[in-house]
Short mmCIF file of C-alpha atoms and ligand atoms in Angstrom, two decimals:
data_model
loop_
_atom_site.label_atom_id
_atom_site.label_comp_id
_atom_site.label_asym_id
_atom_site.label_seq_id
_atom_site.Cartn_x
_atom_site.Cartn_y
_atom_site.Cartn_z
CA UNK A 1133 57.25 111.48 69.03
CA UNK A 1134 56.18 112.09 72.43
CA UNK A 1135 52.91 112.28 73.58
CA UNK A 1136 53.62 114.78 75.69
CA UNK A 1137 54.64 117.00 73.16
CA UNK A 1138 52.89 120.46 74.72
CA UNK A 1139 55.16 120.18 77.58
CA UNK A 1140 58.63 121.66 76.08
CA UNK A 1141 60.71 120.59 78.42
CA UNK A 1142 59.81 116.69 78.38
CA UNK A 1143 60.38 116.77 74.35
CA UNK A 1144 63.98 118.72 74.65
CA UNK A 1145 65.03 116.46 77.57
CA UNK A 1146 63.81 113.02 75.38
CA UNK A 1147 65.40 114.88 72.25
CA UNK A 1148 68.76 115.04 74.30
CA UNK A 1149 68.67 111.29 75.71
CA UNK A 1150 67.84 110.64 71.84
CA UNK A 1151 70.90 112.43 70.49
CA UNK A 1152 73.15 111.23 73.82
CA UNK A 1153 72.20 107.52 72.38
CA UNK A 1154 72.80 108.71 69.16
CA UNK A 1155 75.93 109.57 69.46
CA UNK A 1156 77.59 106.97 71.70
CA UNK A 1157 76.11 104.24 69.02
CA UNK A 1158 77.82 106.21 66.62
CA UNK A 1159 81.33 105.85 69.21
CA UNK A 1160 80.40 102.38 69.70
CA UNK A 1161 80.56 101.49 65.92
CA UNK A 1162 83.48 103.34 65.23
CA UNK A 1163 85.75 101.76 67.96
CA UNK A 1164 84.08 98.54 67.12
CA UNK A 1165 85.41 99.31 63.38
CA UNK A 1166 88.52 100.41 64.88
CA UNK A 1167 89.79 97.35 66.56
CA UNK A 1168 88.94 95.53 63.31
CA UNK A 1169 91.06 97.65 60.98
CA UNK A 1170 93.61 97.61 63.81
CA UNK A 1171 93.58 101.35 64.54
CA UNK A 1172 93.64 101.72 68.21
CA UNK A 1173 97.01 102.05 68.92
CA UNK A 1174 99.11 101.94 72.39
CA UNK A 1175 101.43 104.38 73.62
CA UNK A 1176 104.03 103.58 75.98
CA UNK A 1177 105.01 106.41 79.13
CA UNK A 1178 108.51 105.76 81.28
CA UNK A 1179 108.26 105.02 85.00
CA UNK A 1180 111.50 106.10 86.28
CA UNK A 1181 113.68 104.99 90.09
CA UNK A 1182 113.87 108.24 91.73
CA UNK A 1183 117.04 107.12 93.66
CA UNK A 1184 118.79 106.95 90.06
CA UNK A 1185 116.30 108.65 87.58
CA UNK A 1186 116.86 105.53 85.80
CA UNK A 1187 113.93 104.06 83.84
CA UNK A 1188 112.63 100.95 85.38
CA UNK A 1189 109.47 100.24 83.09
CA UNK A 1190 106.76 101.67 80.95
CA UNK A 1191 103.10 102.40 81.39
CA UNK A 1192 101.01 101.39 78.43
CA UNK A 1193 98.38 103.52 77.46
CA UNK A 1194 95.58 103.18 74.37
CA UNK A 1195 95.23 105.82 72.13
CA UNK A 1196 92.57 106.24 69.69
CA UNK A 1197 92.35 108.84 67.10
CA UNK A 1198 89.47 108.55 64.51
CA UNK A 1199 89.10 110.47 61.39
CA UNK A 1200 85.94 112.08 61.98
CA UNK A 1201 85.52 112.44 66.00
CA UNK A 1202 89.14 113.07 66.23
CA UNK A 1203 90.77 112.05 69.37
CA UNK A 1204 88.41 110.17 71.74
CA UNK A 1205 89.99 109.43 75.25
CA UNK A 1206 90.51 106.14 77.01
CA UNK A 1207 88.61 107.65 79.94
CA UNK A 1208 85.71 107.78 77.26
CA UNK A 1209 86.17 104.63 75.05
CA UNK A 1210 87.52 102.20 77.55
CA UNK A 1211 83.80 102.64 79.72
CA UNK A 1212 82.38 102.36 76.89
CA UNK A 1213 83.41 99.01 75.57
CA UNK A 1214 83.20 97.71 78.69
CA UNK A 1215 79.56 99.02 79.00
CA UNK A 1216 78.76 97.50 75.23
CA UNK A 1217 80.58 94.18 75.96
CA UNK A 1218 83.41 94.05 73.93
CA UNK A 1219 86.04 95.49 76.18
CA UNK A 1220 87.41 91.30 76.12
CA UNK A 1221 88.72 92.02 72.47
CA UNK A 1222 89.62 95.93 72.95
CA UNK A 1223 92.02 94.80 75.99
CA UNK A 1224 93.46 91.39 74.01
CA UNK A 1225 94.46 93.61 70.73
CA UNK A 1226 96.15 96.51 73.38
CA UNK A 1227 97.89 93.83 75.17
CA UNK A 1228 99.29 91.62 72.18
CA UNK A 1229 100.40 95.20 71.09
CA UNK A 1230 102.13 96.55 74.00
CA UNK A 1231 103.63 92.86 74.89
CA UNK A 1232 105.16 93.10 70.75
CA UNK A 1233 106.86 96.44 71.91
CA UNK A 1234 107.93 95.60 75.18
CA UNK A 1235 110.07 92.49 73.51
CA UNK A 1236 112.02 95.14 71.71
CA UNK A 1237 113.28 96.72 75.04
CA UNK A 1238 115.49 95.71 77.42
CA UNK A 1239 114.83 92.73 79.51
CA UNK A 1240 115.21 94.20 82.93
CA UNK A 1241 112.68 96.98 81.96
CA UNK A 1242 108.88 95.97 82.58
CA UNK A 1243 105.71 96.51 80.85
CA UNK A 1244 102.67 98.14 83.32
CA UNK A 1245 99.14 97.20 81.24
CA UNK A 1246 95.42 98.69 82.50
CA UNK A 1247 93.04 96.33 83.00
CA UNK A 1248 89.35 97.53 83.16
CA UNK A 1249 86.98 96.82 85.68
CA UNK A 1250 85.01 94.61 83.60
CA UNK A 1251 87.77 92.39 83.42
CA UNK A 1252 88.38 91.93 86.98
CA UNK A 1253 85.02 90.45 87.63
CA UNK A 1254 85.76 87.98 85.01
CA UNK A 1255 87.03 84.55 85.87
CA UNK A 1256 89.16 84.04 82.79
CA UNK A 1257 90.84 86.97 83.12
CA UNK A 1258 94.05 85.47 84.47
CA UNK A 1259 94.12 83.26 81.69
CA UNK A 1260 93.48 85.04 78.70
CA UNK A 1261 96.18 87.40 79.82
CA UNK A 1262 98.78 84.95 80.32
CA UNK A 1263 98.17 83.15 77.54
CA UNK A 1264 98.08 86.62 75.70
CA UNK A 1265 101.89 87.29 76.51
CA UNK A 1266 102.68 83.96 76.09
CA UNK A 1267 101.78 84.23 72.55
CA UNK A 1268 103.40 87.28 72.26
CA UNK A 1269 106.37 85.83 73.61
CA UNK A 1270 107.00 88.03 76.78
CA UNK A 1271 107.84 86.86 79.99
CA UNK A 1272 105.14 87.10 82.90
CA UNK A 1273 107.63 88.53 85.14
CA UNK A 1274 108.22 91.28 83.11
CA UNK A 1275 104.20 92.08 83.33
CA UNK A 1276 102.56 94.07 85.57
CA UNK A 1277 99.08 95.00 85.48
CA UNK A 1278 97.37 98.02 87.09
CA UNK A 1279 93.92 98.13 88.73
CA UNK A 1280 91.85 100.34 90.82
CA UNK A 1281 90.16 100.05 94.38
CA UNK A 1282 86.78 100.62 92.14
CA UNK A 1283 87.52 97.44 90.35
CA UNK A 1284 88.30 95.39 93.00
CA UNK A 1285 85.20 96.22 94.84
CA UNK A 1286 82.92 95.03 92.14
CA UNK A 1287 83.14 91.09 92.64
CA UNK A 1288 85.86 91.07 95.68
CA UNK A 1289 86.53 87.01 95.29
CA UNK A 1290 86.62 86.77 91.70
CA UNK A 1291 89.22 89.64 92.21
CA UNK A 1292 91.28 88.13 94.67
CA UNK A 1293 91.41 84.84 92.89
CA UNK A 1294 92.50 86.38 89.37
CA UNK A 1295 95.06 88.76 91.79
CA UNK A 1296 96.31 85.40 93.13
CA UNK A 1297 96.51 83.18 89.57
CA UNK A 1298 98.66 86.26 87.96
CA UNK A 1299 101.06 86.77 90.68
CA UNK A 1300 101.50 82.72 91.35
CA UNK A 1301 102.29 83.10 87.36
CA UNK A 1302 105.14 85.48 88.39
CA UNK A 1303 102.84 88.54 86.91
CA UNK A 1304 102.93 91.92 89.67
CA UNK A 1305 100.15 93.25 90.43
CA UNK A 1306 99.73 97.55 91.42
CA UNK A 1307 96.81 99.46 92.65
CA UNK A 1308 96.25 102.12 90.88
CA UNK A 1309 95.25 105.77 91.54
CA UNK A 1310 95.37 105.19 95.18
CA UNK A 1311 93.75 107.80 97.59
CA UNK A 1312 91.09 108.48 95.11
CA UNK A 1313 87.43 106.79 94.76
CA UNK A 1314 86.50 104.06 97.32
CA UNK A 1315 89.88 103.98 99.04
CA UNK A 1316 90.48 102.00 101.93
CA UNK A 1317 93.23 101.18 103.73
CA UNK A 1318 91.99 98.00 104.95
CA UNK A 1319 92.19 96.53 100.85
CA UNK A 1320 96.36 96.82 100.92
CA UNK A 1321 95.70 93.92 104.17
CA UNK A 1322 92.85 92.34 102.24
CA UNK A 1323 94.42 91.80 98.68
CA UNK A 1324 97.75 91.19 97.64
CA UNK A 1325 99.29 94.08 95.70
CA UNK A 1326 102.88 94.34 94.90
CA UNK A 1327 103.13 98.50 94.00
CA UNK A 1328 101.19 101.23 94.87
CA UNK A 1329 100.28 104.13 92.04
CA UNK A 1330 99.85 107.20 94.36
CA UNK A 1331 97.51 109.45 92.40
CA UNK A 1332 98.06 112.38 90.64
CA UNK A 1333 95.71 114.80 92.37
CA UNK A 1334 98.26 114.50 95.69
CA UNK A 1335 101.06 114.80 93.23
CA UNK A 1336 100.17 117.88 90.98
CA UNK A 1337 100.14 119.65 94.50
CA UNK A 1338 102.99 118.22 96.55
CA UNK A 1339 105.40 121.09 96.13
CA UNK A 1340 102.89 123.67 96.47
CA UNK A 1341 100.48 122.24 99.64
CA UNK A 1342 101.67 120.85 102.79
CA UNK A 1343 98.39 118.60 102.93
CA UNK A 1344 99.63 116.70 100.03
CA UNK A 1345 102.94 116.56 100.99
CA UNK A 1346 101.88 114.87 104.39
CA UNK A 1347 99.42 112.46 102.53
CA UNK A 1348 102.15 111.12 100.51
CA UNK A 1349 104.75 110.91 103.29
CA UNK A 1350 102.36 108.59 105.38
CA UNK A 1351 101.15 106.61 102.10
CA UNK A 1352 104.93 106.08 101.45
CA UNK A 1353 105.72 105.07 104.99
CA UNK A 1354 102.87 102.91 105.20
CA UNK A 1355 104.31 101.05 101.71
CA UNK A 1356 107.46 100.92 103.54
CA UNK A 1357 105.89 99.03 106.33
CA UNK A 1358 103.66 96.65 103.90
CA UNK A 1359 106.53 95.61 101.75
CA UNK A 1360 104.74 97.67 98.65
CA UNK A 1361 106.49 99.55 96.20
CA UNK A 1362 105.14 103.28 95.75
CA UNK A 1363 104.86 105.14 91.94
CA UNK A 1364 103.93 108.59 92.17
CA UNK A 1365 102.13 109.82 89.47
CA UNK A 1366 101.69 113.09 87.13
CA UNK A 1367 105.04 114.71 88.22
CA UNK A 1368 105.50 117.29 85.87
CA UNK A 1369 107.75 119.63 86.86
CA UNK A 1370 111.00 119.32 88.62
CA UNK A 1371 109.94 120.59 92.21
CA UNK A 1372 107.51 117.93 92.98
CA UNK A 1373 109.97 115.19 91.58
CA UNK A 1374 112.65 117.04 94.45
CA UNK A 1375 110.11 116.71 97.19
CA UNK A 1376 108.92 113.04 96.08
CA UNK A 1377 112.80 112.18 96.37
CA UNK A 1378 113.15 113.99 99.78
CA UNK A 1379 110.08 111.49 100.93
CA UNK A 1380 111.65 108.57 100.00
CA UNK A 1381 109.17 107.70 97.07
CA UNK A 1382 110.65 104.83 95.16
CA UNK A 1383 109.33 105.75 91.80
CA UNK A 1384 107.78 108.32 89.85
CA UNK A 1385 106.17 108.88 86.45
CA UNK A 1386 105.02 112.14 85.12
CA UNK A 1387 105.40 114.80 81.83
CA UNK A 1388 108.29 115.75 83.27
CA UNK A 1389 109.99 112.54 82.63
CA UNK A 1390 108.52 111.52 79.58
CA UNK A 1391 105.23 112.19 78.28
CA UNK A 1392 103.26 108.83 76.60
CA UNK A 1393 104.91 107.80 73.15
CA UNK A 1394 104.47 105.50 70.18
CA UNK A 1395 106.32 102.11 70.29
CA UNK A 1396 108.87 103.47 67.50
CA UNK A 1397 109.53 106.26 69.31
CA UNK A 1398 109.77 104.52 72.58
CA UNK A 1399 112.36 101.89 71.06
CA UNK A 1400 114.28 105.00 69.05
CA UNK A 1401 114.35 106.62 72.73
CA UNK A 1402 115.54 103.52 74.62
CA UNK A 1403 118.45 102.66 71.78
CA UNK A 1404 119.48 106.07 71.97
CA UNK A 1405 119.51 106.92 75.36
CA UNK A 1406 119.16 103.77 77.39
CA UNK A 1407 122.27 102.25 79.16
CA UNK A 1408 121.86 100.27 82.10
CA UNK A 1409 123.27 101.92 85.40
CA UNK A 1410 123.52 105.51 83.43
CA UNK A 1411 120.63 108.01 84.29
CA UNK A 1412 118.41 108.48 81.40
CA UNK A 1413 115.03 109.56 82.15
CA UNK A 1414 114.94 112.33 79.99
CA UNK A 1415 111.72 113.53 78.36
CA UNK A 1416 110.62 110.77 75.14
P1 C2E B 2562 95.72 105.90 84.46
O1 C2E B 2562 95.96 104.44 84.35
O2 C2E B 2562 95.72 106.46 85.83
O3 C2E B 2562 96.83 106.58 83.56
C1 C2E B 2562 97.47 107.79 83.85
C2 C2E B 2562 96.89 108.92 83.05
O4 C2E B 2562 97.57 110.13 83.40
C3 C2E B 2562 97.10 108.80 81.54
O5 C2E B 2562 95.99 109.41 80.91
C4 C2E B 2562 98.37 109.59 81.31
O6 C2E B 2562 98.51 110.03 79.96
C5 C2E B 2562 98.15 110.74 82.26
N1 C2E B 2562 99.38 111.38 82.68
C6 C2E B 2562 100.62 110.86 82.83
N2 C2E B 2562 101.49 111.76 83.29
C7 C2E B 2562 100.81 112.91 83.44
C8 C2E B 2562 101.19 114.23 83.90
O7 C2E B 2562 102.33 114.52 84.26
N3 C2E B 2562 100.18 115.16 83.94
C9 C2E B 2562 98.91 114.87 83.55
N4 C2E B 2562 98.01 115.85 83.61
N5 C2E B 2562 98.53 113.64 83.14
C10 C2E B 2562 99.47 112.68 83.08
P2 C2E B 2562 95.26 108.76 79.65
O8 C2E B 2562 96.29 108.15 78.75
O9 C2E B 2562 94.33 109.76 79.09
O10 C2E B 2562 94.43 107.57 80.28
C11 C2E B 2562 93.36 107.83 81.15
C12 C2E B 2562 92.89 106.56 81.83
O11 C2E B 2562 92.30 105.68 80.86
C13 C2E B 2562 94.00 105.77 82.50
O12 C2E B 2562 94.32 106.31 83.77
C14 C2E B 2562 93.36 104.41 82.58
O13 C2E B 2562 92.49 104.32 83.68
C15 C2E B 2562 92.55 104.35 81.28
N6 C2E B 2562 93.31 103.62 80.26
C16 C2E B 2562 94.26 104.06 79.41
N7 C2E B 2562 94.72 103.07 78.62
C17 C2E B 2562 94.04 101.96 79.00
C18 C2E B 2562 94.06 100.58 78.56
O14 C2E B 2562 94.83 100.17 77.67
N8 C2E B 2562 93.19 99.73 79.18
C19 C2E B 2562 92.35 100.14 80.19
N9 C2E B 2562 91.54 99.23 80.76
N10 C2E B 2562 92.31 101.41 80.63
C20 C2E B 2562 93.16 102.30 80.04
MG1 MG B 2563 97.34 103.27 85.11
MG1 MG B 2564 96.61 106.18 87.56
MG1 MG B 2565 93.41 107.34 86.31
#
């Protein structure tokens, strides 16, 4: 109902804000309903030691598939409940989740959990997440929790003191998608990060281009250095997982691998397959 209404292209533009707002209400509402009927579900993807090929861990992931959008992506609903304010109770329900499945595995293997932005700017962060494991039942040290340069940036002291309370709680701590975004390489000095997640965009290419190759080989000499471990990520074919283990990386993660799976799969897949010492990583 514009006044404007003479001037086409002020009505189609409002129309298209209109239907934008329509329809990520209508996302809103349905993850909202989601969590509540316990339908947003977490998939779990192996991290593997590159020396051995053994699995070391799992990557949880959330996966959301509703019955009339289909399947929305955490890159999509993630933002958004952190945008509508609810991404407190989207991240508890993932977590109690993925902490349920991770008891089911072997001890030595470790869980690897997102958190969002939102939650790093959050002063009870640190203790809603322990106190989320601990009601799961898993042990802290088996946690690790992933978070980008992005996040950190947002309230740096709030992030360094929630960084601080989950590793003095024996919780690891990895920066993920690393030489992406804002990165710096003065944040490995300022914060204290125990792993590095080297993104996949340097990955994807690392066979292929020599630029990405060389990126890598200096971001893993520089973990070296810092103490850090280094995860590459997206590896999904066998010649950049060759030239990762030529460079020394320390771990690796990637379609070729495993791709992400449910938890009954993942525990079918670790009973099956998984013997300590004995090289396993063979696509879930
Ligand atoms: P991320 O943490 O960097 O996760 C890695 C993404 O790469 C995942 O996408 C994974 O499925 C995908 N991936 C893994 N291996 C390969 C590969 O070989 N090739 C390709 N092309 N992709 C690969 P996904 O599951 O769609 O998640 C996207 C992002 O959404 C994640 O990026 C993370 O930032 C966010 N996210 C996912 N689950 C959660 C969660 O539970 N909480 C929060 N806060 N964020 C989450
Ligand atoms: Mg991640
Ligand atoms: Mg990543
Ligand atoms: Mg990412």
């Amino acid at each position: 109902r514009s006044k404007r209404r003479g001037r086409g292209q002020v009505t189609v533009y409002s129309q298209e804000i209109a239907q934008e707002m329509k329809r990520s209400t209508q996302l809103e509402q349905a993850l909202r309903n989601a969590i509540i009927a316990d339908e947003v579900d977490v998939h779990f993807q192996p991290i593997v030691d590159l020396k051995t090929d053994m699995v070391v861990g799992f990557e949880a992931l959330a996966r959301w598939c509703d019955p009339d959008l289909g399947y929305v992506s955490p890159a999509a609903f993630v933002p958004l409940a952190e945008e509508r304010g609810f991404i407190d109770s989207l991240s508890e329900t993932l977590l109690h989740k993925a902490a349920e499945a991770a008891l089911s595995w072997p001890k030595e293997l470790f869980l690897s959990f997102n958190l969002s932005s939102a939650q790093l700017t959050d002063p009870n962060t640190s203790a809603n997440v322990l106190s989320i494991i601990a009601r799961a039942g898993l042990d802290p040290r088996r946690l690790e929790l992933e978070i980008t340069e992005t996040a950190v940036m947002m309230d740096a002291d709030i992030a360094k003191k929630i960084i601080a309370e989950l590793r003095l709680a024996g919780v690891r701590v990895s920066l993920d998608d690393f030489g992406t975004g804002q990165s710096s390489l003065g944040r490995l000095r300022e914060f204290s990060f125990d792993k590095v997640k080297v993104d996949r965009a340097f990955v994807s290419q690392i066979s292929t281009d020599r630029a990405c190759e060389h990126i890598v080989k200096a971001i893993v000499a520089m973990c070296d250095g810092l103490h850090l471990e280094v995860v590459a990520e997206g590896i999904e074919h066998f010649p950049e997982a060759l030239k990762l283990k030529a460079l020394g990386c320390g771990m690796g993660q990637g379609y070729f691998y495993g791709k992400p799976a449910d938890a009954i799969t993942t525990m079918r897949y670790l009973a099956e397959k998984y013997q300590p010492g004995i090289p396993a990583a063979i696509a879930v």
